[in-house]
JSON list of C-alpha atoms in Angstrom, two decimals:
[
{"chain": "A", "resi": 212, "resn": "MET", "atom": "CA", "xyz": [-84.83, 258.02, -4.10]},
{"chain": "A", "resi": 213, "resn": "ARG", "atom": "CA", "xyz": [-81.56, 259.89, -7.04]},
{"chain": "A", "resi": 214, "resn": "ILE", "atom": "CA", "xyz": [-81.95, 262.67, -4.07]},
{"chain": "A", "resi": 215, "resn": "LEU", "atom": "CA", "xyz": [-80.63, 259.67, -1.51]},
{"chain": "A", "resi": 216, "resn": "ILE", "atom": "CA", "xyz": [-78.46, 258.60, -3.05]},
{"chain": "A", "resi": 217, "resn": "ALA", "atom": "CA", "xyz": [-77.14, 262.35, -3.99]},
{"chain": "A", "resi": 218, "resn": "VAL", "atom": "CA", "xyz": [-76.90, 262.29, -0.29]},
{"chain": "A", "resi": 219, "resn": "VAL", "atom": "CA", "xyz": [-75.15, 259.54, -0.30]},
{"chain": "A", "resi": 220, "resn": "LEU", "atom": "CA", "xyz": [-72.37, 260.25, -2.71]},
{"chain": "A", "resi": 221, "resn": "LEU", "atom": "CA", "xyz": [-71.84, 263.75, -0.20]},
{"chain": "A", "resi": 222, "resn": "GLY", "atom": "CA", "xyz": [-70.96, 261.94, 2.30]},
{"chain": "A", "resi": 223, "resn": "LEU", "atom": "CA", "xyz": [-68.66, 259.41, 1.01]},
{"chain": "A", "resi": 224, "resn": "ALA", "atom": "CA", "xyz": [-66.93, 262.95, 0.56]},
{"chain": "A", "resi": 225, "resn": "CYS", "atom": "CA", "xyz": [-67.60, 264.71, 3.80]},
{"chain": "A", "resi": 226, "resn": "ALA", "atom": "CA", "xyz": [-67.57, 262.19, 5.71]},
{"chain": "A", "resi": 227, "resn": "PRO", "atom": "CA", "xyz": [-65.74, 261.32, 9.58]},
{"chain": "A", "resi": 228, "resn": "SER", "atom": "CA", "xyz": [-62.92, 259.14, 8.83]},
{"chain": "A", "resi": 229, "resn": "ARG", "atom": "CA", "xyz": [-63.88, 256.06, 10.73]},
{"chain": "A", "resi": 230, "resn": "PRO", "atom": "CA", "xyz": [-67.41, 256.02, 12.50]},
{"chain": "A", "resi": 231, "resn": "PRO", "atom": "CA", "xyz": [-67.74, 257.93, 16.51]},
{"chain": "A", "resi": 232, "resn": "LEU", "atom": "CA", "xyz": [-68.48, 255.55, 19.73]},
{"chain": "A", "resi": 233, "resn": "GLY", "atom": "CA", "xyz": [-72.11, 256.35, 20.76]},
{"chain": "A", "resi": 234, "resn": "TYR", "atom": "CA", "xyz": [-74.89, 256.62, 18.95]},
{"chain": "A", "resi": 235, "resn": "ALA", "atom": "CA", "xyz": [-73.73, 259.92, 15.84]},
{"chain": "A", "resi": 236, "resn": "LEU", "atom": "CA", "xyz": [-77.50, 259.57, 14.40]},
{"chain": "A", "resi": 237, "resn": "VAL", "atom": "CA", "xyz": [-79.69, 261.63, 16.45]},
{"chain": "A", "resi": 238, "resn": "GLY", "atom": "CA", "xyz": [-80.73, 264.95, 14.59]},
{"chain": "A", "resi": 239, "resn": "SER", "atom": "CA", "xyz": [-79.51, 263.82, 11.18]},
{"chain": "A", "resi": 240, "resn": "GLY", "atom": "CA", "xyz": [-82.28, 264.05, 9.06]},
{"chain": "A", "resi": 241, "resn": "SER", "atom": "CA", "xyz": [-81.67, 263.11, 5.50]},
{"chain": "A", "resi": 242, "resn": "GLY", "atom": "CA", "xyz": [-77.62, 263.42, 6.43]},
{"chain": "A", "resi": 243, "resn": "TRP", "atom": "CA", "xyz": [-77.79, 260.89, 8.21]},
{"chain": "A", "resi": 244, "resn": "SER", "atom": "CA", "xyz": [-75.10, 258.61, 6.20]},
{"chain": "A", "resi": 245, "resn": "GLU", "atom": "CA", "xyz": [-72.44, 261.99, 7.10]},
{"chain": "A", "resi": 246, "resn": "ALA", "atom": "CA", "xyz": [-72.91, 261.30, 10.44]},
{"chain": "A", "resi": 247, "resn": "ALA", "atom": "CA", "xyz": [-72.30, 257.50, 10.73]},
{"chain": "A", "resi": 248, "resn": "GLY", "atom": "CA", "xyz": [-69.45, 257.80, 8.48]},
{"chain": "A", "resi": 249, "resn": "LEU", "atom": "CA", "xyz": [-70.56, 255.97, 5.37]},
{"chain": "A", "resi": 250, "resn": "PRO", "atom": "CA", "xyz": [-67.14, 255.14, 4.39]},
{"chain": "A", "resi": 251, "resn": "ALA", "atom": "CA", "xyz": [-65.44, 254.05, 6.72]},
{"chain": "A", "resi": 252, "resn": "LEU", "atom": "CA", "xyz": [-68.51, 251.69, 7.46]},
{"chain": "A", "resi": 253, "resn": "GLU", "atom": "CA", "xyz": [-68.49, 250.97, 3.54]},
{"chain": "A", "resi": 254, "resn": "GLU", "atom": "CA", "xyz": [-64.75, 250.12, 4.00]},
{"chain": "A", "resi": 255, "resn": "ARG", "atom": "CA", "xyz": [-65.89, 247.55, 6.95]},
{"chain": "A", "resi": 256, "resn": "TYR", "atom": "CA", "xyz": [-68.59, 245.74, 4.91]},
{"chain": "A", "resi": 257, "resn": "PRO", "atom": "CA", "xyz": [-67.84, 245.67, 1.54]},
{"chain": "A", "resi": 258, "resn": "ALA", "atom": "CA", "xyz": [-70.58, 243.07, 0.32]},
{"chain": "A", "resi": 259, "resn": "PHE", "atom": "CA", "xyz": [-72.96, 244.42, 3.03]},
{"chain": "A", "resi": 260, "resn": "PHE", "atom": "CA", "xyz": [-73.10, 247.35, 1.23]},
{"chain": "A", "resi": 261, "resn": "GLU", "atom": "CA", "xyz": [-73.02, 246.21, -2.05]},
{"chain": "A", "resi": 262, "resn": "VAL", "atom": "CA", "xyz": [-76.54, 244.95, -1.79]},
{"chain": "A", "resi": 263, "resn": "ILE", "atom": "CA", "xyz": [-77.84, 247.80, 0.81]},
{"chain": "A", "resi": 264, "resn": "LEU", "atom": "CA", "xyz": [-76.81, 250.54, -1.64]},
{"chain": "A", "resi": 265, "resn": "ASP", "atom": "CA", "xyz": [-77.40, 249.46, -5.51]},
{"chain": "A", "resi": 266, "resn": "PRO", "atom": "CA", "xyz": [-81.54, 250.21, -5.60]},
{"chain": "A", "resi": 267, "resn": "GLY", "atom": "CA", "xyz": [-82.48, 247.65, -7.69]},
{"chain": "A", "resi": 268, "resn": "ALA", "atom": "CA", "xyz": [-81.51, 244.76, -5.35]},
{"chain": "A", "resi": 269, "resn": "SER", "atom": "CA", "xyz": [-83.90, 242.64, -3.71]},
{"chain": "A", "resi": 270, "resn": "HIS", "atom": "CA", "xyz": [-81.73, 239.69, -2.21]},
{"chain": "A", "resi": 271, "resn": "GLU", "atom": "CA", "xyz": [-80.61, 239.90, 1.50]},
{"chain": "A", "resi": 272, "resn": "PRO", "atom": "CA", "xyz": [-77.66, 240.89, 2.24]},
{"chain": "A", "resi": 273, "resn": "ASP", "atom": "CA", "xyz": [-75.55, 238.41, 5.22]},
{"chain": "A", "resi": 274, "resn": "LEU", "atom": "CA", "xyz": [-75.96, 240.12, 8.09]},
{"chain": "A", "resi": 275, "resn": "ARG", "atom": "CA", "xyz": [-72.92, 238.17, 9.67]},
{"chain": "A", "resi": 276, "resn": "PRO", "atom": "CA", "xyz": [-70.45, 239.91, 10.14]},
{"chain": "A", "resi": 277, "resn": "LEU", "atom": "CA", "xyz": [-72.50, 242.58, 11.47]},
{"chain": "A", "resi": 278, "resn": "ARG", "atom": "CA", "xyz": [-74.57, 240.34, 14.52]},
{"chain": "A", "resi": 279, "resn": "ARG", "atom": "CA", "xyz": [-70.55, 239.40, 15.45]},
{"chain": "A", "resi": 280, "resn": "ASP", "atom": "CA", "xyz": [-68.78, 242.90, 15.56]},
{"chain": "A", "resi": 281, "resn": "LEU", "atom": "CA", "xyz": [-72.30, 243.87, 17.21]},
{"chain": "A", "resi": 282, "resn": "GLU", "atom": "CA", "xyz": [-72.57, 241.14, 19.52]},
{"chain": "A", "resi": 283, "resn": "HIS", "atom": "CA", "xyz": [-68.64, 241.10, 20.06]},
{"chain": "A", "resi": 284, "resn": "ALA", "atom": "CA", "xyz": [-67.58, 241.90, 23.99]},
{"chain": "A", "resi": 285, "resn": "PRO", "atom": "CA", "xyz": [-65.86, 243.77, 25.10]},
{"chain": "A", "resi": 286, "resn": "VAL", "atom": "CA", "xyz": [-67.53, 245.72, 23.81]},
{"chain": "A", "resi": 287, "resn": "ASP", "atom": "CA", "xyz": [-65.21, 248.78, 21.80]},
{"chain": "A", "resi": 288, "resn": "GLU", "atom": "CA", "xyz": [-65.42, 250.66, 18.16]},
{"chain": "A", "resi": 289, "resn": "ARG", "atom": "CA", "xyz": [-66.62, 247.33, 15.91]},
{"chain": "A", "resi": 290, "resn": "ASN", "atom": "CA", "xyz": [-70.32, 247.40, 18.00]},
{"chain": "A", "resi": 291, "resn": "TYR", "atom": "CA", "xyz": [-70.37, 250.41, 17.04]},
{"chain": "A", "resi": 292, "resn": "ALA", "atom": "CA", "xyz": [-69.56, 250.59, 12.86]},
{"chain": "A", "resi": 293, "resn": "ALA", "atom": "CA", "xyz": [-71.49, 247.55, 13.20]},
{"chain": "A", "resi": 294, "resn": "LEU", "atom": "CA", "xyz": [-74.72, 249.38, 14.67]},
{"chain": "A", "resi": 295, "resn": "HIS", "atom": "CA", "xyz": [-74.05, 252.94, 12.37]},
{"chain": "A", "resi": 296, "resn": "ALA", "atom": "CA", "xyz": [-74.25, 250.50, 9.06]},
{"chain": "A", "resi": 297, "resn": "ILE", "atom": "CA", "xyz": [-77.37, 248.98, 10.62]},
{"chain": "A", "resi": 298, "resn": "ALA", "atom": "CA", "xyz": [-79.47, 252.37, 11.02]},
{"chain": "A", "resi": 299, "resn": "ILE", "atom": "CA", "xyz": [-78.46, 253.32, 7.60]},
{"chain": "A", "resi": 300, "resn": "ALA", "atom": "CA", "xyz": [-79.13, 250.03, 5.68]},
{"chain": "A", "resi": 301, "resn": "TYR", "atom": "CA", "xyz": [-82.86, 250.48, 7.36]},
{"chain": "A", "resi": 302, "resn": "PHE", "atom": "CA", "xyz": [-83.20, 254.20, 7.07]},
{"chain": "A", "resi": 303, "resn": "GLU", "atom": "CA", "xyz": [-82.28, 253.45, 3.49]},
{"chain": "A", "resi": 304, "resn": "LEU", "atom": "CA", "xyz": [-84.91, 250.32, 2.52]},
{"chain": "A", "resi": 305, "resn": "ASN", "atom": "CA", "xyz": [-87.94, 252.13, 4.42]},
{"chain": "A", "resi": 306, "resn": "TYR", "atom": "CA", "xyz": [-87.02, 254.94, 3.13]},
{"chain": "A", "resi": 307, "resn": "ARG", "atom": "CA", "xyz": [-86.58, 253.07, -0.72]},
{"chain": "A", "resi": 308, "resn": "ALA", "atom": "CA", "xyz": [-90.35, 250.97, 0.62]},
{"chain": "A", "resi": 309, "resn": "GLU", "atom": "CA", "xyz": [-92.51, 253.75, 1.96]},
{"chain": "A", "resi": 310, "resn": "THR", "atom": "CA", "xyz": [-91.38, 256.83, -0.76]},
{"chain": "A", "resi": 311, "resn": "ASN", "atom": "CA", "xyz": [-92.71, 253.99, -3.26]},
{"chain": "A", "resi": 312, "resn": "PRO", "atom": "CA", "xyz": [-94.87, 251.47, -1.45]},
{"chain": "A", "resi": 313, "resn": "GLY", "atom": "CA", "xyz": [-96.27, 250.83, -5.20]},
{"chain": "A", "resi": 314, "resn": "ASP", "atom": "CA", "xyz": [-92.90, 249.39, -7.15]},
{"chain": "A", "resi": 315, "resn": "GLY", "atom": "CA", "xyz": [-92.24, 245.98, -6.73]},
{"chain": "A", "resi": 316, "resn": "LEU", "atom": "CA", "xyz": [-89.80, 245.93, -4.45]},
{"chain": "A", "resi": 317, "resn": "TYR", "atom": "CA", "xyz": [-91.82, 247.29, -1.65]},
{"chain": "A", "resi": 318, "resn": "LEU", "atom": "CA", "xyz": [-92.36, 244.30, -0.06]},
{"chain": "A", "resi": 319, "resn": "GLY", "atom": "CA", "xyz": [-88.73, 243.09, -0.66]},
{"chain": "A", "resi": 320, "resn": "ASN", "atom": "CA", "xyz": [-87.01, 246.76, 1.10]},
{"chain": "A", "resi": 321, "resn": "SER", "atom": "CA", "xyz": [-89.50, 246.97, 3.83]},
{"chain": "A", "resi": 322, "resn": "PHE", "atom": "CA", "xyz": [-88.61, 242.51, 5.08]},
{"chain": "A", "resi": 323, "resn": "ARG", "atom": "CA", "xyz": [-84.69, 243.18, 4.73]},
{"chain": "A", "resi": 324, "resn": "ALA", "atom": "CA", "xyz": [-85.76, 246.66, 6.75]},
{"chain": "A", "resi": 325, "resn": "ALA", "atom": "CA", "xyz": [-87.16, 244.08, 9.64]},
{"chain": "A", "resi": 326, "resn": "HIS", "atom": "CA", "xyz": [-84.74, 241.78, 9.30]},
{"chain": "A", "resi": 327, "resn": "LEU", "atom": "CA", "xyz": [-82.12, 244.34, 9.85]},
{"chain": "A", "resi": 328, "resn": "VAL", "atom": "CA", "xyz": [-83.96, 245.33, 12.95]},
{"chain": "A", "resi": 329, "resn": "ALA", "atom": "CA", "xyz": [-83.66, 242.27, 14.55]},
{"chain": "A", "resi": 330, "resn": "VAL", "atom": "CA", "xyz": [-79.77, 242.22, 14.96]},
{"chain": "A", "resi": 331, "resn": "PRO", "atom": "CA", "xyz": [-79.56, 245.23, 17.49]},
{"chain": "A", "resi": 332, "resn": "TRP", "atom": "CA", "xyz": [-82.88, 243.36, 19.61]},
{"chain": "A", "resi": 333, "resn": "ARG", "atom": "CA", "xyz": [-80.64, 240.34, 19.66]},
{"chain": "A", "resi": 334, "resn": "ALA", "atom": "CA", "xyz": [-77.64, 242.11, 20.47]},
{"chain": "A", "resi": 335, "resn": "TYR", "atom": "CA", "xyz": [-79.52, 243.78, 23.03]},
{"chain": "A", "resi": 336, "resn": "SER", "atom": "CA", "xyz": [-79.80, 240.91, 25.32]},
{"chain": "A", "resi": 337, "resn": "ILE", "atom": "CA", "xyz": [-76.37, 239.40, 24.14]},
{"chain": "A", "resi": 338, "resn": "VAL", "atom": "CA", "xyz": [-74.44, 242.14, 25.27]},
{"chain": "A", "resi": 339, "resn": "ASP", "atom": "CA", "xyz": [-75.16, 243.58, 29.08]},
{"chain": "A", "resi": 340, "resn": "ASP", "atom": "CA", "xyz": [-73.13, 247.26, 28.25]},
{"chain": "A", "resi": 341, "resn": "PRO", "atom": "CA", "xyz": [-74.68, 249.98, 29.68]},
{"chain": "A", "resi": 342, "resn": "ALA", "atom": "CA", "xyz": [-73.55, 252.00, 27.16]},
{"chain": "A", "resi": 343, "resn": "LEU", "atom": "CA", "xyz": [-73.75, 250.10, 24.16]},
{"chain": "A", "resi": 344, "resn": "ARG", "atom": "CA", "xyz": [-77.60, 249.44, 25.46]},
{"chain": "A", "resi": 345, "resn": "ASP", "atom": "CA", "xyz": [-78.27, 253.14, 25.62]},
{"chain": "A", "resi": 346, "resn": "ALA", "atom": "CA", "xyz": [-76.63, 253.26, 22.05]},
{"chain": "A", "resi": 347, "resn": "ILE", "atom": "CA", "xyz": [-79.80, 250.70, 20.64]},
{"chain": "A", "resi": 348, "resn": "LEU", "atom": "CA", "xyz": [-82.20, 252.48, 22.73]},
{"chain": "A", "resi": 349, "resn": "ASP", "atom": "CA", "xyz": [-80.75, 255.89, 20.54]},
{"chain": "A", "resi": 350, "resn": "PHE", "atom": "CA", "xyz": [-81.46, 254.34, 17.79]},
{"chain": "A", "resi": 351, "resn": "PHE", "atom": "CA", "xyz": [-84.96, 253.28, 18.28]},
{"chain": "A", "resi": 352, "resn": "GLU", "atom": "CA", "xyz": [-85.52, 256.22, 19.49]},
{"chain": "A", "resi": 353, "resn": "ASP", "atom": "CA", "xyz": [-83.96, 257.91, 16.39]},
{"chain": "A", "resi": 354, "resn": "ILE", "atom": "CA", "xyz": [-86.50, 256.31, 13.74]},
{"chain": "A", "resi": 355, "resn": "GLY", "atom": "CA", "xyz": [-90.14, 257.00, 16.75]},
{"chain": "A", "resi": 356, "resn": "SER", "atom": "CA", "xyz": [-88.47, 261.39, 16.24]},
{"chain": "A", "resi": 357, "resn": "GLY", "atom": "CA", "xyz": [-89.80, 261.44, 11.83]},
{"chain": "A", "resi": 358, "resn": "ASP", "atom": "CA", "xyz": [-86.47, 263.05, 11.55]},
{"chain": "A", "resi": 359, "resn": "LYS", "atom": "CA", "xyz": [-85.39, 260.48, 8.86]},
{"chain": "A", "resi": 360, "resn": "PRO", "atom": "CA", "xyz": [-87.35, 260.34, 5.64]},
{"chain": "A", "resi": 361, "resn": "GLY", "atom": "CA", "xyz": [-89.91, 258.09, 5.46]},
{"chain": "A", "resi": 362, "resn": "THR", "atom": "CA", "xyz": [-89.54, 257.20, 8.90]},
{"chain": "A", "resi": 363, "resn": "ALA", "atom": "CA", "xyz": [-93.30, 258.34, 10.18]},
{"chain": "A", "resi": 364, "resn": "ARG", "atom": "CA", "xyz": [-94.83, 256.03, 8.21]},
{"chain": "A", "resi": 365, "resn": "SER", "atom": "CA", "xyz": [-93.57, 253.33, 10.18]},
{"chain": "A", "resi": 366, "resn": "ALA", "atom": "CA", "xyz": [-92.37, 253.91, 12.95]},
{"chain": "A", "resi": 367, "resn": "HIS", "atom": "CA", "xyz": [-95.70, 252.23, 15.02]},
{"chain": "A", "resi": 368, "resn": "ARG", "atom": "CA", "xyz": [-94.68, 249.24, 12.96]},
{"chain": "A", "resi": 369, "resn": "LEU", "atom": "CA", "xyz": [-91.86, 248.87, 15.82]},
{"chain": "A", "resi": 370, "resn": "ALA", "atom": "CA", "xyz": [-93.20, 249.40, 18.83]},
{"chain": "A", "resi": 371, "resn": "SER", "atom": "CA", "xyz": [-93.56, 245.97, 20.45]},
{"chain": "A", "resi": 372, "resn": "THR", "atom": "CA", "xyz": [-90.13, 245.15, 18.60]},
{"chain": "A", "resi": 373, "resn": "VAL", "atom": "CA", "xyz": [-88.79, 248.29, 21.30]},
{"chain": "A", "resi": 374, "resn": "ALA", "atom": "CA", "xyz": [-90.87, 247.38, 24.71]},
{"chain": "A", "resi": 375, "resn": "SER", "atom": "CA", "xyz": [-90.17, 243.43, 24.35]},
{"chain": "A", "resi": 376, "resn": "LEU", "atom": "CA", "xyz": [-86.54, 244.98, 25.77]},
{"chain": "A", "resi": 377, "resn": "GLU", "atom": "CA", "xyz": [-87.43, 245.78, 28.64]},
{"chain": "A", "resi": 378, "resn": "ALA", "atom": "CA", "xyz": [-87.87, 241.97, 30.19]},
{"chain": "A", "resi": 379, "resn": "LYS", "atom": "CA", "xyz": [-84.33, 242.00, 28.80]},
{"chain": "A", "resi": 380, "resn": "GLU", "atom": "CA", "xyz": [-83.82, 244.74, 31.43]},
{"chain": "A", "resi": 381, "resn": "THR", "atom": "CA", "xyz": [-82.13, 244.89, 34.85]},
{"chain": "A", "resi": 382, "resn": "ASP", "atom": "CA", "xyz": [-81.95, 248.97, 35.05]},
{"chain": "A", "resi": 383, "resn": "PRO", "atom": "CA", "xyz": [-85.02, 250.73, 35.95]},
{"chain": "A", "resi": 384, "resn": "ALA", "atom": "CA", "xyz": [-83.89, 254.38, 34.59]},
{"chain": "A", "resi": 385, "resn": "ARG", "atom": "CA", "xyz": [-83.79, 252.32, 31.53]},
{"chain": "A", "resi": 386, "resn": "GLN", "atom": "CA", "xyz": [-86.86, 250.42, 31.50]},
{"chain": "A", "resi": 387, "resn": "ARG", "atom": "CA", "xyz": [-88.32, 253.51, 31.82]},
{"chain": "A", "resi": 388, "resn": "ARG", "atom": "CA", "xyz": [-86.80, 255.18, 29.12]},
{"chain": "A", "resi": 389, "resn": "ILE", "atom": "CA", "xyz": [-88.00, 251.31, 27.07]},
{"chain": "A", "resi": 390, "resn": "ARG", "atom": "CA", "xyz": [-91.80, 252.18, 27.50]},
{"chain": "A", "resi": 391, "resn": "GLN", "atom": "CA", "xyz": [-91.33, 255.34, 27.13]},
{"chain": "A", "resi": 392, "resn": "ILE", "atom": "CA", "xyz": [-89.67, 254.51, 23.88]},
{"chain": "A", "resi": 393, "resn": "SER", "atom": "CA", "xyz": [-92.30, 252.33, 23.27]},
{"chain": "A", "resi": 394, "resn": "ARG", "atom": "CA", "xyz": [-95.44, 254.35, 23.77]},
{"chain": "A", "resi": 395, "resn": "GLU", "atom": "CA", "xyz": [-94.10, 257.12, 21.37]},
{"chain": "A", "resi": 396, "resn": "LEU", "atom": "CA", "xyz": [-93.65, 255.07, 18.21]},
{"chain": "A", "resi": 397, "resn": "ALA", "atom": "CA", "xyz": [-97.04, 253.63, 18.97]},
{"chain": "A", "resi": 398, "resn": "ALA", "atom": "CA", "xyz": [-98.40, 256.96, 19.08]},
{"chain": "A", "resi": 399, "resn": "ASP", "atom": "CA", "xyz": [-96.30, 257.23, 15.79]},
{"chain": "A", "resi": 400, "resn": "GLN", "atom": "CA", "xyz": [-99.90, 255.72, 14.32]},
{"chain": "A", "resi": 401, "resn": "ALA", "atom": "CA", "xyz": [-102.03, 258.30, 15.21]},
{"chain": "A", "resi": 402, "resn": "ARG", "atom": "CA", "xyz": [-99.78, 260.77, 14.35]},
{"chain": "A", "resi": 403, "resn": "PRO", "atom": "CA", "xyz": [-100.36, 262.57, 10.40]},
{"chain": "A", "resi": 404, "resn": "LEU", "atom": "CA", "xyz": [-97.91, 261.83, 7.32]}
]
């Protein structure tokens, strides 16, 4: 956990000043906070990150500001800022849970990570913007890539969540992509840890 906190602190010094449009964490490995611009996101969602970045916190962060921004129309940088904040929080909480399964906070971190996934899942059906929908799918695909610490153990749990997005989608290419991501997530259960 100290390594992850050090990466976050390094991200504070090296991150861009505003979150990028689109999903920027693909291929970022453990440097995910740098890729998403954590300092700008902490400034935008201070109460949220106060809970997320506290390894001893066990209470739920307030997701309403992120939900409001992710579901904003017309789509602008605030949608992507919310998606990146959710991604950072998901990867942080999932990492803590999966690397410390006997820890007293394991279940709490797992549940909080699961609650975070519900925010982009809901936004997918509310905001009919192709670029934002692609970015949300990029996030789910990134979870399945195994690129982030701890995701190889938990990615398979999201297969049915991603599969359910197909019913919310009318674009055939995106429907195929949803099926592919869902298959890859389900296959992660068979992948060695």
